[in-house]
């Protein structure tokens, strides 16, 4: 089961600021709800885990992340992530290409293309949820990312963003309200999704 | 198909349940009818460390009328809803929908509260209670609060309920005037989840639609109200052209997930068709 | 509808009467004894670690965390089975299959490790503790892509092998090519035929899905060196032979018992990794090991059916008389060829594909291919691949009818084999034993007022409504089978019956078949009752215990009545022959002077001189004249001279909601001719059940996969199972054309309704669109699929 | 997790058993009380083979915890007959050939038993809907409907 997600997210900050968050996997991982880097096994290889909680469903995926390309001149980063859940009954992988592009009025735009593949029990029985969950995760990721970039800036907006970063929930489920607001909004404005 | 182990708690009161919930926090899960949660636990998608069974709390069961409001305890089973004379008279939409949920055995266990709190877009009662203009009563350690059904569902399996809260009752305004309602559900077979379903409740006044609510099941990440359709019909005599307008709005409000039951196009089209049928039936029942 | 003869109360409850079932008493009181009901002293429980991916290498398995879990006794992997040479096992189709993943996995939910623990709760916990690392490989789930040049190699163990069990392999994912008929002659007819039609017709992957899943309890007695296995098997004797071959334990020390079985429908023919692992576990631990599938495992891993992708072509004249049939099939067998067919028939009896029609020339080719899906390919409530064949020809007859503007019933009548042509040899080599197709079809058309229905349909069409009338006629080929054609692993497909008449006149009969709900304890007793005059109530039937029953190949392919039933009748006749001699001695007359009357031998010229079977039975255990041995018993091993060929005419009427695509079966009429009718009540029940299964297949069932090999219908949440509400009222009817070669003229009926039902329902759905030029729609005809057709035609506007 | 001691009355007989909280009621009935008449067919509460009568209501015992049955009155197929006399539902299943392999039969009959308490004179449609939580793979339901009608007639005549 594959879910393809294409997202664009405008950020009111210079491209270089966004790129500094994007290129640092440790910081980047913190933007992902429930995700963390647990170790570094090579120059561009890391181990990490993601805890996903959807309603009563709770699952912890552990695996490897490989940064397969960093293009400083085009602010583009590519990574492959692979993992399996703790019970060994589901596998998941993600290929992501993300780049920072110049936006309007000195701002920038984060452009992400990802393909998420899910195998095993999650795909067998959770298929109807995967679409929505992937979408939710990415949307939240984008919001967190944006906050981190903004927090590095100055002024009131930066302070507010820093506050949100500090309060950023560890898992997806606790940010229901916020999520509820952004999901429909983002999907209509930026999102297009395709699943197979 | 064996659940992981857990500690079991069977509180006798809401207060006791809330204190257990506060004590065990994130590792606790509330058990109502169990026909969503237990299968998930058996498949090991869910593995709470503490299960707090609400079945022993008598206060959470029963259907009564308080003035113009019907109050349904959250642990009232679907079969109790079907059997209720009060609902048959004052909110027939609810028993009509309950009859279309699962099967007789499941309806003996399945509760209105569980159906709503689970936040599953495929569950029937979220859309139905939305169409019935319901308000949910939540109790938590900080007391009681009321959340309108239209504001409760935030995403797939995401609701406005806080982890330390319990849904205690559902409050529905009793039908007034010339009303008609219908829940029309397209499904592969009896008891199955909706491929698409529409709940409609409307009031006629002098041949015109004075009030209407339309909500859809399993056509978006949550049950959805089709506000644009409601606006279009309100204050009008409902004719075929307006029904068509409502169906178009229902389709526009749909954002379904493709599965074996249908692709996005089919489900979207069925959102329209179920809406047409539900409005027509409601009109017929209202004598319009 | 019952004939006057059937309404008469039979004096011994014998053939032709609708007596109540003898087995019911235990089932209605909760005293059935199914495999999972067993609880042996010291019993432990086994459960599988299964692959979450559909294709990949097993990089590592760490079983230590599971072994450290309290209550866990053992964790078996392929490495543990290797020294015993049990990590792979032979399949019934001449292939081999991994018992536990040996270096790689080839389908999702494949067995990777077997955890044995004190009970199923602990086992379930420990399964999650076994750590397996996989490396994913590209996946094939569509048979049509299996033989593309860049397709991944699914079976590396066969790489480079150009010869399989059934001849040449033309691709690394190719299993076999099976050609039947005269290709050149067929091509020639097509080249010059006035008219040809062709259609791509798939029969989707489905599952037999008995309500009881598969399972076993294996018990090894170390001291005696004896292995006892209780299991859900339709063919316990074959399992005993396979277990002996695999384990090296002499067959005399392997005891297989099939207790009550909660439905089989083909799912319980094969030998599964669970059986092997439980057996190994019980030998290793010296304790009984139980393994019971979950429903998910059942749907995902054991014995699918169909998955045939067919191209059918007919050549005909302008009057619709078929001149030739050409068929090519791509058969998806999954990752291992574990298809349950007679060994020489890799595509089963698919060559019955000329159906009920007198088609002079035909050619069929079947290519079997591997895919990353579960192994199987069983005959789900049909004789081997007969449903697929029947569906193909019944669809093609409609396609031809449509092309010519001839009514579907009429085109069938024009092509039927005529009554006077029987016994009839088809161009693909089968000798049809008996039939009267025109009479059956006529009776069916009249019963439903076919003309009236067509008139109504025309009116409905004028209004834009969608109504379909499905006509289907089928001829089955069942009762495998003659040993000259049929064997499994080299053992001829005979079946057997042993009858012992006790001194007081009651009897016990043991057979090599195994009922899974068909009512053998009743119908076999009826056959013997009629032959021997012993009331069927006094005849005990036993099956399923290899220690007591004579060897038989089991129950599937509607073979119980044609083979087992024949053995019962003939064993009874052997008993009767001896009874005649004893009676003659008792009355001091010559055996030739006696004639049989219901339950006694009567002296021909002296009707008041007689001896009942009861009297004879007692005498059989007393002093007898010289030359007569005591006892009254016999054994028969029956090798049928031919298959039997049940047939039927089915008509289905559907109404389709043109806005939602929902199909409603308004009426279904089934006329079956199964030859001599043993118990009309049971026949009717079999027809009801088979039709309900066919409804499930035609309208909703599919083992669906996504492109990555995830199974999407692995529970009853997603796999369509009709309830009493979706199931219509079935109308049944019959004609009787006895089989000339069967001892009592019976042909078998259990599977006919599944064969004919699918065609009738599918034809009905497609017929609803025939006026729009639609010639075919793929099953299953779900509301969604039908709506797509409606929408494409704009009929929902 | 500590076991819990529960008491329940099954087919009129009191039982005290100690169970893990996660133990499913069907397993308690089948494996601790050796009442193997109720079966497991699907595990996702679709097939109804595990149906038992629980405090006067039909439930699916594979989707209930044994601890939830503390203090409950349960009736299984083994308790349908009384004093050696078959219940009319059991009689009906034999008379009308309402069973074949017998696996769904206990759950089907226990549900039919309750259906006839709820509605002593059901129409064919009401019987079909009333049994919609029980799957049968063998009979095609038609003879099950007849069996229930037989029982309804017999019970109303009594």
mmCIF file of N, CA, C and O in Angstrom, chain C residues 24-98:
data_model
loop_
_atom_site.group_PDB
_atom_site.id
_atom_site.type_symbol
_atom_site.label_atom_id
_atom_site.label_comp_id
_atom_site.label_asym_id
_atom_site.label_seq_id
_atom_site.Cartn_x
_atom_site.Cartn_y
_atom_site.Cartn_z
ATOM 1 N N UNK C 24 -27.462 -35.261 13.342
ATOM 2 C CA UNK C 24 -27.905 -33.991 13.928
ATOM 3 C C UNK C 24 -27.935 -33.970 15.452
ATOM 4 O O UNK C 24 -27.696 -32.933 16.068
ATOM 5 N N UNK C 25 -28.254 -35.117 16.042
ATOM 6 C CA UNK C 25 -28.477 -35.133 17.495
ATOM 7 C C UNK C 25 -27.297 -34.515 18.251
ATOM 8 O O UNK C 25 -27.486 -33.716 19.171
ATOM 9 N N UNK C 26 -26.077 -34.851 17.859
ATOM 10 C CA UNK C 26 -24.947 -34.302 18.633
ATOM 11 C C UNK C 26 -24.721 -32.822 18.318
ATOM 12 O O UNK C 26 -24.381 -32.049 19.202
ATOM 13 N N UNK C 27 -24.940 -32.460 17.061
ATOM 14 C CA UNK C 27 -24.670 -31.060 16.708
ATOM 15 C C UNK C 27 -25.648 -30.087 17.367
ATOM 16 O O UNK C 27 -25.263 -28.992 17.762
ATOM 17 N N UNK C 28 -26.902 -30.476 17.462
ATOM 18 C CA UNK C 28 -27.867 -29.531 18.040
ATOM 19 C C UNK C 28 -27.747 -29.446 19.554
ATOM 20 O O UNK C 28 -28.375 -28.598 20.183
ATOM 21 N N UNK C 29 -26.958 -30.324 20.144
ATOM 22 C CA UNK C 29 -26.802 -30.262 21.599
ATOM 23 C C UNK C 29 -25.401 -29.831 22.016
ATOM 24 O O UNK C 29 -25.010 -29.970 23.169
ATOM 25 N N UNK C 30 -24.673 -29.311 21.020
ATOM 26 C CA UNK C 30 -23.336 -28.812 21.353
ATOM 27 C C UNK C 30 -22.344 -29.922 21.621
ATOM 28 O O UNK C 30 -21.326 -29.708 22.275
ATOM 29 N N UNK C 31 -22.645 -31.110 21.107
ATOM 30 C CA UNK C 31 -21.766 -32.248 21.385
ATOM 31 C C UNK C 31 -20.984 -32.692 20.153
ATOM 32 O O UNK C 31 -20.462 -33.804 20.125
ATOM 33 N N UNK C 32 -20.959 -31.857 19.140
ATOM 34 C CA UNK C 32 -20.057 -32.141 18.031
ATOM 35 C C UNK C 32 -18.636 -32.155 18.580
ATOM 36 O O UNK C 32 -18.369 -31.577 19.641
ATOM 37 N N UNK C 33 -17.758 -32.826 17.881
ATOM 38 C CA UNK C 33 -16.389 -32.935 18.375
ATOM 39 C C UNK C 33 -15.442 -32.447 17.288
ATOM 40 O O UNK C 33 -14.982 -33.215 16.461
ATOM 41 N N UNK C 34 -15.193 -31.141 17.287
ATOM 42 C CA UNK C 34 -14.326 -30.536 16.284
ATOM 43 C C UNK C 34 -12.892 -30.480 16.823
ATOM 44 O O UNK C 34 -12.677 -30.607 18.040
ATOM 45 N N UNK C 35 -11.955 -30.252 15.937
ATOM 46 C CA UNK C 35 -10.549 -30.340 16.328
ATOM 47 C C UNK C 35 -10.206 -29.430 17.511
ATOM 48 O O UNK C 35 -9.536 -29.844 18.451
ATOM 49 N N UNK C 36 -10.696 -28.202 17.477
ATOM 50 C CA UNK C 36 -10.340 -27.274 18.560
ATOM 51 C C UNK C 36 -11.049 -27.627 19.870
ATOM 52 O O UNK C 36 -10.754 -27.054 20.911
ATOM 53 N N UNK C 37 -11.997 -28.560 19.811
ATOM 54 C CA UNK C 37 -12.669 -28.983 21.049
ATOM 55 C C UNK C 37 -11.800 -29.958 21.846
ATOM 56 O O UNK C 37 -12.067 -30.220 23.017
ATOM 57 N N UNK C 38 -10.792 -30.505 21.189
ATOM 58 C CA UNK C 38 -9.957 -31.519 21.846
ATOM 59 C C UNK C 38 -9.053 -30.891 22.884
ATOM 60 O O UNK C 38 -8.523 -29.803 22.692
ATOM 61 N N UNK C 39 -8.877 -31.587 23.966
ATOM 62 C CA UNK C 39 -7.980 -31.120 25.025
ATOM 63 C C UNK C 39 -7.285 -32.347 25.583
ATOM 64 O O UNK C 39 -7.836 -33.062 26.400
ATOM 65 N N UNK C 40 -6.091 -32.588 25.091
ATOM 66 C CA UNK C 40 -5.359 -33.766 25.541
ATOM 67 C C UNK C 40 -4.499 -33.400 26.753
ATOM 68 O O UNK C 40 -4.068 -32.257 26.892
ATOM 69 N N UNK C 41 -4.245 -34.369 27.622
ATOM 70 C CA UNK C 41 -3.414 -34.071 28.800
ATOM 71 C C UNK C 41 -2.038 -33.549 28.372
ATOM 72 O O UNK C 41 -1.414 -34.108 27.470
ATOM 73 N N UNK C 42 -1.629 -32.446 28.959
ATOM 74 C CA UNK C 42 -0.303 -31.902 28.670
ATOM 75 C C UNK C 42 -0.230 -31.107 27.378
ATOM 76 O O UNK C 42 0.846 -30.698 26.944
ATOM 77 N N UNK C 43 -1.381 -30.868 26.792
ATOM 78 C CA UNK C 43 -1.411 -30.192 25.482
ATOM 79 C C UNK C 43 -0.839 -28.774 25.539
ATOM 80 O O UNK C 43 -1.120 -28.015 26.456
ATOM 81 N N UNK C 44 -0.039 -28.434 24.531
ATOM 82 C CA UNK C 44 0.491 -27.071 24.409
ATOM 83 C C UNK C 44 0.038 -26.498 23.073
ATOM 84 O O UNK C 44 -0.583 -27.195 22.261
ATOM 85 N N UNK C 45 0.353 -25.224 22.840
ATOM 86 C CA UNK C 45 -0.232 -24.547 21.690
ATOM 87 C C UNK C 45 0.838 -23.924 20.809
ATOM 88 O O UNK C 45 1.779 -23.308 21.309
ATOM 89 N N UNK C 46 0.678 -24.086 19.513
ATOM 90 C CA UNK C 46 1.630 -23.518 18.568
ATOM 91 C C UNK C 46 1.015 -22.397 17.752
ATOM 92 O O UNK C 46 -0.170 -22.437 17.419
ATOM 93 N N UNK C 47 1.828 -21.373 17.455
ATOM 94 C CA UNK C 47 1.354 -20.260 16.628
ATOM 95 C C UNK C 47 2.496 -19.768 15.746
ATOM 96 O O UNK C 47 3.669 -19.878 16.121
ATOM 97 N N UNK C 48 2.122 -19.226 14.599
ATOM 98 C CA UNK C 48 3.137 -18.828 13.627
ATOM 99 C C UNK C 48 3.552 -17.368 13.735
ATOM 100 O O UNK C 48 2.717 -16.488 13.948
ATOM 101 N N UNK C 49 4.853 -17.158 13.516
ATOM 102 C CA UNK C 49 5.352 -15.831 13.156
ATOM 103 C C UNK C 49 5.225 -15.798 11.640
ATOM 104 O O UNK C 49 5.694 -16.715 10.963
ATOM 105 N N UNK C 50 4.585 -14.785 11.098
ATOM 106 C CA UNK C 50 4.337 -14.742 9.656
ATOM 107 C C UNK C 50 4.964 -13.507 9.024
ATOM 108 O O UNK C 50 5.169 -12.503 9.687
ATOM 109 N N UNK C 51 5.204 -13.602 7.741
ATOM 110 C CA UNK C 51 5.885 -12.510 7.058
ATOM 111 C C UNK C 51 4.953 -11.325 6.805
ATOM 112 O O UNK C 51 3.876 -11.498 6.254
ATOM 113 N N UNK C 52 5.386 -10.110 7.183
ATOM 114 C CA UNK C 52 4.576 -8.937 6.854
ATOM 115 C C UNK C 52 4.753 -8.507 5.402
ATOM 116 O O UNK C 52 3.973 -7.719 4.899
ATOM 117 N N UNK C 53 5.785 -9.018 4.745
ATOM 118 C CA UNK C 53 6.028 -8.592 3.365
ATOM 119 C C UNK C 53 5.739 -9.744 2.412
ATOM 120 O O UNK C 53 5.710 -10.904 2.804
ATOM 121 N N UNK C 54 5.543 -9.410 1.151
ATOM 122 C CA UNK C 54 5.127 -10.414 0.180
ATOM 123 C C UNK C 54 6.292 -11.086 -0.517
ATOM 124 O O UNK C 54 6.155 -12.181 -1.055
ATOM 125 N N UNK C 55 7.434 -10.442 -0.526
ATOM 126 C CA UNK C 55 8.585 -11.032 -1.192
ATOM 127 C C UNK C 55 9.842 -10.423 -0.597
ATOM 128 O O UNK C 55 9.961 -9.197 -0.560
ATOM 129 N N UNK C 56 10.738 -11.269 -0.146
ATOM 130 C CA UNK C 56 11.966 -10.711 0.404
ATOM 131 C C UNK C 56 12.859 -11.784 0.989
ATOM 132 O O UNK C 56 12.474 -12.948 1.088
ATOM 133 N N UNK C 57 14.056 -11.363 1.313
ATOM 134 C CA UNK C 57 14.984 -12.298 1.945
ATOM 135 C C UNK C 57 14.851 -12.200 3.454
ATOM 136 O O UNK C 57 14.608 -11.119 3.995
ATOM 137 N N UNK C 58 15.027 -13.328 4.083
ATOM 138 C CA UNK C 58 15.073 -13.338 5.539
ATOM 139 C C UNK C 58 16.532 -13.154 5.910
ATOM 140 O O UNK C 58 17.361 -14.020 5.663
ATOM 141 N N UNK C 59 16.854 -11.987 6.448
ATOM 142 C CA UNK C 59 18.239 -11.671 6.766
ATOM 143 C C UNK C 59 18.645 -12.338 8.075
ATOM 144 O O UNK C 59 19.719 -12.909 8.200
ATOM 145 N N UNK C 60 17.749 -12.269 9.045
ATOM 146 C CA UNK C 60 18.079 -12.894 10.330
ATOM 147 C C UNK C 60 16.804 -13.167 11.118
ATOM 148 O O UNK C 60 15.792 -12.506 10.925
ATOM 149 N N UNK C 61 16.898 -14.156 11.963
ATOM 150 C CA UNK C 61 15.799 -14.448 12.888
ATOM 151 C C UNK C 61 16.402 -14.565 14.279
ATOM 152 O O UNK C 61 17.320 -15.341 14.495
ATOM 153 N N UNK C 62 15.890 -13.774 15.209
ATOM 154 C CA UNK C 62 16.344 -13.870 16.595
ATOM 155 C C UNK C 62 15.189 -14.366 17.436
ATOM 156 O O UNK C 62 14.225 -13.648 17.683
ATOM 157 N N UNK C 63 15.314 -15.622 17.872
ATOM 158 C CA UNK C 63 14.212 -16.170 18.650
ATOM 159 C C UNK C 63 14.458 -16.111 20.150
ATOM 160 O O UNK C 63 13.602 -16.499 20.931
ATOM 161 N N UNK C 64 15.628 -15.589 20.552
ATOM 162 C CA UNK C 64 15.961 -15.592 21.976
ATOM 163 C C UNK C 64 14.937 -14.864 22.850
ATOM 164 O O UNK C 64 14.538 -15.392 23.887
ATOM 165 N N UNK C 65 14.514 -13.650 22.452
ATOM 166 C CA UNK C 65 13.547 -12.961 23.333
ATOM 167 C C UNK C 65 12.267 -13.782 23.518
ATOM 168 O O UNK C 65 11.693 -13.788 24.612
ATOM 169 N N UNK C 66 11.855 -14.489 22.485
ATOM 170 C CA UNK C 66 10.650 -15.304 22.609
ATOM 171 C C UNK C 66 10.924 -16.502 23.516
ATOM 172 O O UNK C 66 10.104 -16.858 24.372
ATOM 173 N N UNK C 67 12.086 -17.114 23.346
ATOM 174 C CA UNK C 67 12.417 -18.288 24.166
ATOM 175 C C UNK C 67 12.534 -17.923 25.639
ATOM 176 O O UNK C 67 12.269 -18.739 26.525
ATOM 177 N N UNK C 68 12.934 -16.658 25.871
ATOM 178 C CA UNK C 68 13.096 -16.224 27.262
ATOM 179 C C UNK C 68 11.755 -15.913 27.925
ATOM 180 O O UNK C 68 11.680 -15.736 29.144
ATOM 181 N N UNK C 69 10.719 -15.840 27.141
ATOM 182 C CA UNK C 69 9.400 -15.479 27.676
ATOM 183 C C UNK C 69 8.829 -16.653 28.478
ATOM 184 O O UNK C 69 8.843 -17.782 28.007
ATOM 185 N N UNK C 70 8.328 -16.392 29.680
ATOM 186 C CA UNK C 70 7.819 -17.503 30.494
ATOM 187 C C UNK C 70 6.695 -18.257 29.779
ATOM 188 O O UNK C 70 5.814 -17.638 29.181
ATOM 189 N N UNK C 71 6.749 -19.561 29.843
ATOM 190 C CA UNK C 71 5.693 -20.374 29.237
ATOM 191 C C UNK C 71 5.960 -20.773 27.807
ATOM 192 O O UNK C 71 5.150 -21.464 27.192
ATOM 193 N N UNK C 72 7.099 -20.324 27.258
ATOM 194 C CA UNK C 72 7.432 -20.701 25.876
ATOM 195 C C UNK C 72 8.342 -21.934 25.915
ATOM 196 O O UNK C 72 9.337 -21.954 26.641
ATOM 197 N N UNK C 73 7.997 -22.944 25.131
ATOM 198 C CA UNK C 73 8.770 -24.186 25.148
ATOM 199 C C UNK C 73 9.740 -24.306 23.975
ATOM 200 O O UNK C 73 10.785 -24.922 24.097
ATOM 201 N N UNK C 74 9.350 -23.767 22.852
ATOM 202 C CA UNK C 74 10.217 -23.922 21.684
ATOM 203 C C UNK C 74 9.841 -22.901 20.623
ATOM 204 O O UNK C 74 8.702 -22.427 20.569
ATOM 205 N N UNK C 75 10.814 -22.551 19.811
ATOM 206 C CA UNK C 75 10.564 -21.733 18.623
ATOM 207 C C UNK C 75 11.252 -22.444 17.466
ATOM 208 O O UNK C 75 12.470 -22.606 17.472
ATOM 209 N N UNK C 76 10.475 -22.894 16.506
ATOM 210 C CA UNK C 76 11.041 -23.620 15.368
ATOM 211 C C UNK C 76 11.238 -22.676 14.190
ATOM 212 O O UNK C 76 10.377 -21.844 13.902
ATOM 213 N N UNK C 77 12.382 -22.813 13.520
ATOM 214 C CA UNK C 77 12.611 -22.103 12.264
ATOM 215 C C UNK C 77 13.051 -23.137 11.233
ATOM 216 O O UNK C 77 13.250 -24.308 11.564
ATOM 217 N N UNK C 78 13.216 -22.675 10.002
ATOM 218 C CA UNK C 78 13.651 -23.590 8.952
ATOM 219 C C UNK C 78 14.953 -24.278 9.342
ATOM 220 O O UNK C 78 15.162 -25.457 9.045
ATOM 221 N N UNK C 79 15.841 -23.549 10.035
ATOM 222 C CA UNK C 79 17.120 -24.132 10.447
ATOM 223 C C UNK C 79 16.924 -25.363 11.328
ATOM 224 O O UNK C 79 17.680 -26.325 11.254
ATOM 225 N N UNK C 80 15.866 -25.278 12.168
ATOM 226 C CA UNK C 80 15.603 -26.416 13.057
ATOM 227 C C UNK C 80 15.029 -27.599 12.295
ATOM 228 O O UNK C 80 15.181 -28.744 12.699
ATOM 229 N N UNK C 81 14.317 -27.305 11.213
ATOM 230 C CA UNK C 81 13.673 -28.387 10.461
ATOM 231 C C UNK C 81 14.620 -29.031 9.455
ATOM 232 O O UNK C 81 14.386 -30.142 8.994
ATOM 233 N N UNK C 82 15.685 -28.299 9.106
ATOM 234 C CA UNK C 82 16.613 -28.786 8.084
ATOM 235 C C UNK C 82 17.190 -30.174 8.396
ATOM 236 O O UNK C 82 17.171 -31.049 7.541
ATOM 237 N N UNK C 83 17.704 -30.384 9.612
ATOM 238 C CA UNK C 83 18.279 -31.704 9.902
ATOM 239 C C UNK C 83 17.267 -32.836 9.699
ATOM 240 O O UNK C 83 17.635 -33.970 9.429
ATOM 241 N N UNK C 84 15.994 -32.529 9.840
ATOM 242 C CA UNK C 84 14.954 -33.547 9.647
ATOM 243 C C UNK C 84 14.496 -33.594 8.195
ATOM 244 O O UNK C 84 13.638 -34.374 7.827
ATOM 245 N N UNK C 85 15.049 -32.698 7.396
ATOM 246 C CA UNK C 85 14.633 -32.540 6.001
ATOM 247 C C UNK C 85 13.147 -32.211 5.896
ATOM 248 O O UNK C 85 12.431 -32.673 5.007
ATOM 249 N N UNK C 86 12.670 -31.422 6.838
ATOM 250 C CA UNK C 86 11.256 -31.056 6.835
ATOM 251 C C UNK C 86 11.061 -29.552 6.627
ATOM 252 O O UNK C 86 9.975 -29.037 6.821
ATOM 253 N N UNK C 87 12.120 -28.846 6.245
ATOM 254 C CA UNK C 87 11.951 -27.399 6.038
ATOM 255 C C UNK C 87 11.212 -27.129 4.730
ATOM 256 O O UNK C 87 10.681 -26.053 4.523
ATOM 257 N N UNK C 88 11.216 -28.085 3.843
ATOM 258 C CA UNK C 88 10.368 -28.038 2.656
ATOM 259 C C UNK C 88 9.522 -29.303 2.653
ATOM 260 O O UNK C 88 9.893 -30.302 3.238
ATOM 261 N N UNK C 89 8.362 -29.241 1.981
ATOM 262 C CA UNK C 89 7.556 -30.462 1.879
ATOM 263 C C UNK C 89 6.999 -30.570 0.459
ATOM 264 O O UNK C 89 6.833 -29.566 -0.229
ATOM 265 N N UNK C 90 6.738 -31.792 0.028
ATOM 266 C CA UNK C 90 6.164 -31.943 -1.311
ATOM 267 C C UNK C 90 4.711 -31.471 -1.321
ATOM 268 O O UNK C 90 4.026 -31.560 -0.309
ATOM 269 N N UNK C 91 4.268 -30.939 -2.431
ATOM 270 C CA UNK C 91 2.853 -30.576 -2.555
ATOM 271 C C UNK C 91 2.135 -31.647 -3.364
ATOM 272 O O UNK C 91 2.784 -32.493 -3.999
ATOM 273 N N UNK C 92 0.823 -31.583 -3.351
ATOM 274 C CA UNK C 92 0.041 -32.571 -4.104
ATOM 275 C C UNK C 92 0.232 -32.388 -5.608
ATOM 276 O O UNK C 92 -0.072 -33.273 -6.395
ATOM 277 N N UNK C 93 0.753 -31.227 -6.017
ATOM 278 C CA UNK C 93 0.864 -30.940 -7.448
ATOM 279 C C UNK C 93 2.265 -31.227 -7.987
ATOM 280 O O UNK C 93 2.598 -30.829 -9.095
ATOM 281 N N UNK C 94 3.100 -31.882 -7.205
ATOM 282 C CA UNK C 94 4.422 -32.236 -7.709
ATOM 283 C C UNK C 94 5.474 -31.171 -7.478
ATOM 284 O O UNK C 94 6.609 -31.303 -7.911
ATOM 285 N N UNK C 95 5.099 -30.107 -6.792
ATOM 286 C CA UNK C 95 6.047 -29.039 -6.458
ATOM 287 C C UNK C 95 6.515 -29.276 -5.017
ATOM 288 O O UNK C 95 6.135 -30.271 -4.390
ATOM 289 N N UNK C 96 7.356 -28.380 -4.524
ATOM 290 C CA UNK C 96 7.686 -28.401 -3.106
ATOM 291 C C UNK C 96 7.326 -27.046 -2.519
ATOM 292 O O UNK C 96 7.222 -26.052 -3.239
ATOM 293 N N UNK C 97 7.123 -27.042 -1.222
ATOM 294 C CA UNK C 97 6.686 -25.830 -0.536
ATOM 295 C C UNK C 97 7.474 -25.682 0.739
ATOM 296 O O UNK C 97 7.713 -26.662 1.442
ATOM 297 N N UNK C 98 7.871 -24.441 1.061
ATOM 298 C CA UNK C 98 8.567 -24.226 2.326
ATOM 299 C C UNK C 98 7.590 -24.461 3.472
ATOM 300 O O UNK C 98 6.459 -23.970 3.445
#
